[in-house]
Structure formats: C-alpha cells, structure tokens
Short mmCIF file of C-alpha atoms in Angstrom, two decimals:
data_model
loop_
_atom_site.label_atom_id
_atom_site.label_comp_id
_atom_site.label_asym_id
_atom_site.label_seq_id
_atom_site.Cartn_x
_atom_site.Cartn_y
_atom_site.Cartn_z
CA UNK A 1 49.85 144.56 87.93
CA UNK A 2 52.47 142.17 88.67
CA UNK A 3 52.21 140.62 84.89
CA UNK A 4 52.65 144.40 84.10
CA UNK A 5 55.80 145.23 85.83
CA UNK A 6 57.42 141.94 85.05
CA UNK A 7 57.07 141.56 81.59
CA UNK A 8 57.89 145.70 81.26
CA UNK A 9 61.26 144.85 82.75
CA UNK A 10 61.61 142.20 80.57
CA UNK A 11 61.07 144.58 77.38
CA UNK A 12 62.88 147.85 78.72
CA UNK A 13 66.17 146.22 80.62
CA UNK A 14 66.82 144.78 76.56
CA UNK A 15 65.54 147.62 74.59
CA UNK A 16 67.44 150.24 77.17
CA UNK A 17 70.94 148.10 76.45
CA UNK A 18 70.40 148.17 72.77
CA UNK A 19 69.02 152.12 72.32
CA UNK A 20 71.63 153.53 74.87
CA UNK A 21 74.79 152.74 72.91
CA UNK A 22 73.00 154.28 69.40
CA UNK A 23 71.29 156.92 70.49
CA UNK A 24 72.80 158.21 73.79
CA UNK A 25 72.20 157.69 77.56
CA UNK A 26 69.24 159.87 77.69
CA UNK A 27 67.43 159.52 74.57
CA UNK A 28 68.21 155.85 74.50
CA UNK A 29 66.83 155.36 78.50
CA UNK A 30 63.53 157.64 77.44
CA UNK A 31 62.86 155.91 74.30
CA UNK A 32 62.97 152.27 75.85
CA UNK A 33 60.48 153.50 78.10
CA UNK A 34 58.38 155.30 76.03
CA UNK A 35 58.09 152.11 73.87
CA UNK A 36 58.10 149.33 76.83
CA UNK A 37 55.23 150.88 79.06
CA UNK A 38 53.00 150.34 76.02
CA UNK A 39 53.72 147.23 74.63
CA UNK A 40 53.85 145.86 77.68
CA UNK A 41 50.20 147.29 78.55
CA UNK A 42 49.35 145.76 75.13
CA UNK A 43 50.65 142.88 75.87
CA UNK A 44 48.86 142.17 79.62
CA UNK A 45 45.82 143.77 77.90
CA UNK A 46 45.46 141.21 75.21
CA UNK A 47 46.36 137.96 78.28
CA UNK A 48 43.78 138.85 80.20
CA UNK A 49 41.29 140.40 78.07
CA UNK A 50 38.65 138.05 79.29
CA UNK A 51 38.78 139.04 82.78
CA UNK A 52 38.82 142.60 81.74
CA UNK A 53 35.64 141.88 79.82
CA UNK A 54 33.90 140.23 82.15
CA UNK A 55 34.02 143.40 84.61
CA UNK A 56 33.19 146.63 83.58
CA UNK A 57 36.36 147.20 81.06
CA UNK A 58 36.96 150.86 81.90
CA UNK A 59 36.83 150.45 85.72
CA UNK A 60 39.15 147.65 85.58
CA UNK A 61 41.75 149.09 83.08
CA UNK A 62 41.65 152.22 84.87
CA UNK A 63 41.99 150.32 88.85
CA UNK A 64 45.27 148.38 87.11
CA UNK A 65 46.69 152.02 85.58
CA UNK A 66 46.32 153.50 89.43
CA UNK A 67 48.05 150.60 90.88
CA UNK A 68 50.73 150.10 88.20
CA UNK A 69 51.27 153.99 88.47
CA UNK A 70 51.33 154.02 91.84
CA UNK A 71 54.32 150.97 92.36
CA UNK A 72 55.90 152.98 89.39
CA UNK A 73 55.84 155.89 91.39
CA UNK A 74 57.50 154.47 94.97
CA UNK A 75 60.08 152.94 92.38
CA UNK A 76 60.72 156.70 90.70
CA UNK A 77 60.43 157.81 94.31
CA UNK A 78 63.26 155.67 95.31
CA UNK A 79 65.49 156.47 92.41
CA UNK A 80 65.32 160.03 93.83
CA UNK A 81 66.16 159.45 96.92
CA UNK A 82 69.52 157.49 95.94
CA UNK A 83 70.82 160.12 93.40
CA UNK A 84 72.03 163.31 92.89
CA UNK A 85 69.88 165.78 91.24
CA UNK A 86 71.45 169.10 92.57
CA UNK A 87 74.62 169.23 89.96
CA UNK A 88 72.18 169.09 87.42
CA UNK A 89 69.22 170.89 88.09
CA UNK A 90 71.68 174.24 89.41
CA UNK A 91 73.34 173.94 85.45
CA UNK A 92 70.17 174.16 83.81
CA UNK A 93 68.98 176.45 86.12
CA UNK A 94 72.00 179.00 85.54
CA UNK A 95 71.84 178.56 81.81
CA UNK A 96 68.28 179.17 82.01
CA UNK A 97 68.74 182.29 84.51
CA UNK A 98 72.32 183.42 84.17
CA UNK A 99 72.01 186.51 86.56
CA UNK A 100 70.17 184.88 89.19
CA UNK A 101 71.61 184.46 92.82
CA UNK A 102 69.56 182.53 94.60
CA UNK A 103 69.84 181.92 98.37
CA UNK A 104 70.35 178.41 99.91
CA UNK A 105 66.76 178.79 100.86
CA UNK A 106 65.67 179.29 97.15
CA UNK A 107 67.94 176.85 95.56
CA UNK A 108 65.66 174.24 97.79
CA UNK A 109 62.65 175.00 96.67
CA UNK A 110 64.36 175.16 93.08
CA UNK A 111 65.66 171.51 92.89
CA UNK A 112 62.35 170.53 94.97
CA UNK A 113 59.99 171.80 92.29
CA UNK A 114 62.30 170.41 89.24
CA UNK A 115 62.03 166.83 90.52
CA UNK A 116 58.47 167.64 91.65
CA UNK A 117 57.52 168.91 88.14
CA UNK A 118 59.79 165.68 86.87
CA UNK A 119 57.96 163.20 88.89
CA UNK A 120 53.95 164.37 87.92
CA UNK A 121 55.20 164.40 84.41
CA UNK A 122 56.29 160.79 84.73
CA UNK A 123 53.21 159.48 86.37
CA UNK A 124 50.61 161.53 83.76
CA UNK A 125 52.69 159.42 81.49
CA UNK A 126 52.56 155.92 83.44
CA UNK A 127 49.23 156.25 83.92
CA UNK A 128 48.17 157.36 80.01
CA UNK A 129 50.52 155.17 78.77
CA UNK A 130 48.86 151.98 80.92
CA UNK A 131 45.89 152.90 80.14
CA UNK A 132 45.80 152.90 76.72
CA UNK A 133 48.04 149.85 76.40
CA UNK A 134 45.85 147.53 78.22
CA UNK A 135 42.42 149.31 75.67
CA UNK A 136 44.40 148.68 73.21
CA UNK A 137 45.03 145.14 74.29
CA UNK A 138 42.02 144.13 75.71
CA UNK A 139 40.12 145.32 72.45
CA UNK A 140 42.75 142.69 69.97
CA UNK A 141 41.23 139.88 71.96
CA UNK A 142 37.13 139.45 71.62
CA UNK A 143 35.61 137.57 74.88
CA UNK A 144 34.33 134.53 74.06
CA UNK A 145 30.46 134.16 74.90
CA UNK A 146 29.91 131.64 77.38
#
C-alpha cells in the first residue's frame, strides 16, 4: 500500500501539471487520475507479483484495494473538510432546479448528499481501479517455481 500511494503521487503530481494547462483544471485533474491510479496499480502489481502469487492472488489484491481505498478515502475525506463545496454545489443545484427554494434545512442535506454521492463514486473507482491494476500487474510477471 505504501509502494502504491508513493509511486501514484509520483505519476499524478507530473501528469496533473502537464494535463491541467491543455486541457483545463478539471478535465486535466480527472484525467491524471484516471490514468495514475492504474498504472500505478500496474506498476506495484508487476514488483511484487511474487508475493501476490505466493498467497491466494485474489485475496491479496483485493486486502491491498481495501486498504489503498480506504487511506484514499481519509485523504478525499480531508480535502472536504478544508474546502468549500457550498458555492458550487447551490449553482448546479439552481441550474438544475431553477424554481426551487429550499430552506436552510434542505440546502444541508443538499450539499451533504452531493459530496456524499461524490465521495462513493470516488472510492467505487479507487477500489476498481486498484484492483484491476495490480491483476493486471501481477499477471505480466509469471512466479518463478521454486
């Protein structure tokens, strides 16, 4: 896990600072990380392939998605906490619902179920995107029989 998250950071901090400037802020941050979670899994996949082997494979891939997913999440967790969401989510949620009036009460549970719905989106995705990265990986490299 900790091979994971250091060598993702050192694929998505790059790829982020060369996507962002040709293809937006958004686009560019979503792309680098739809391309670094995976390559990174490939990569981890394909180092330690023989100690994936050597347990059951499955088990093992899947115990290193939950844990990768799960420091990805307190990270994504964090990230929440420090910024401001409510600008944001209240635009899209007039120009989705332009004669709505919600109450103070309702524009809670609003922004509280947008970054809700954000944040299970983002660890389905951690966790698939893991998971297949270190298959992937682990199935380039062959154990060796001992």
């Amino acid at each position: 896990v900790a091979s994971l998250t250091v060598i993702v950071i050192l694929i998505y901090f790059p790829l982020t600072l060369v996507l962002t400037p040709a293809l937006g802020n958004y686009a560019g941050y979503e792309l680098s990380a739809f391309v670094s979670f995976p390559l990174s899994a490939i990569i981890v996949g394909y180092i330690f392939a023989q100690k994936i082997w050597e347990e059951n494979r499955t088990k093992t891939i899947a115990k290193i998605s939950v844990l990768f997913t799960v420091l990805t999440l307190s990270l994504i967790l964090v990230e929440n906490a420090s910024m401001e969401w409510t600008p944001m989510i209240r635009e899209e949620y007039v120009k989705a619902n332009p004669s709505a009036t919600p109450s103070a009460f309702d524009w809670y549970y609003i922004e509280r179920l947008a970054i809700l719905s954000e944040d299970f989106i983002l660890v389905v995705f951690m966790f698939a995107l893991s998971f297949i990265g270190l298959y992937i990986g682990s199935m380039l490299k062959k154990p060796t029989k001992t």
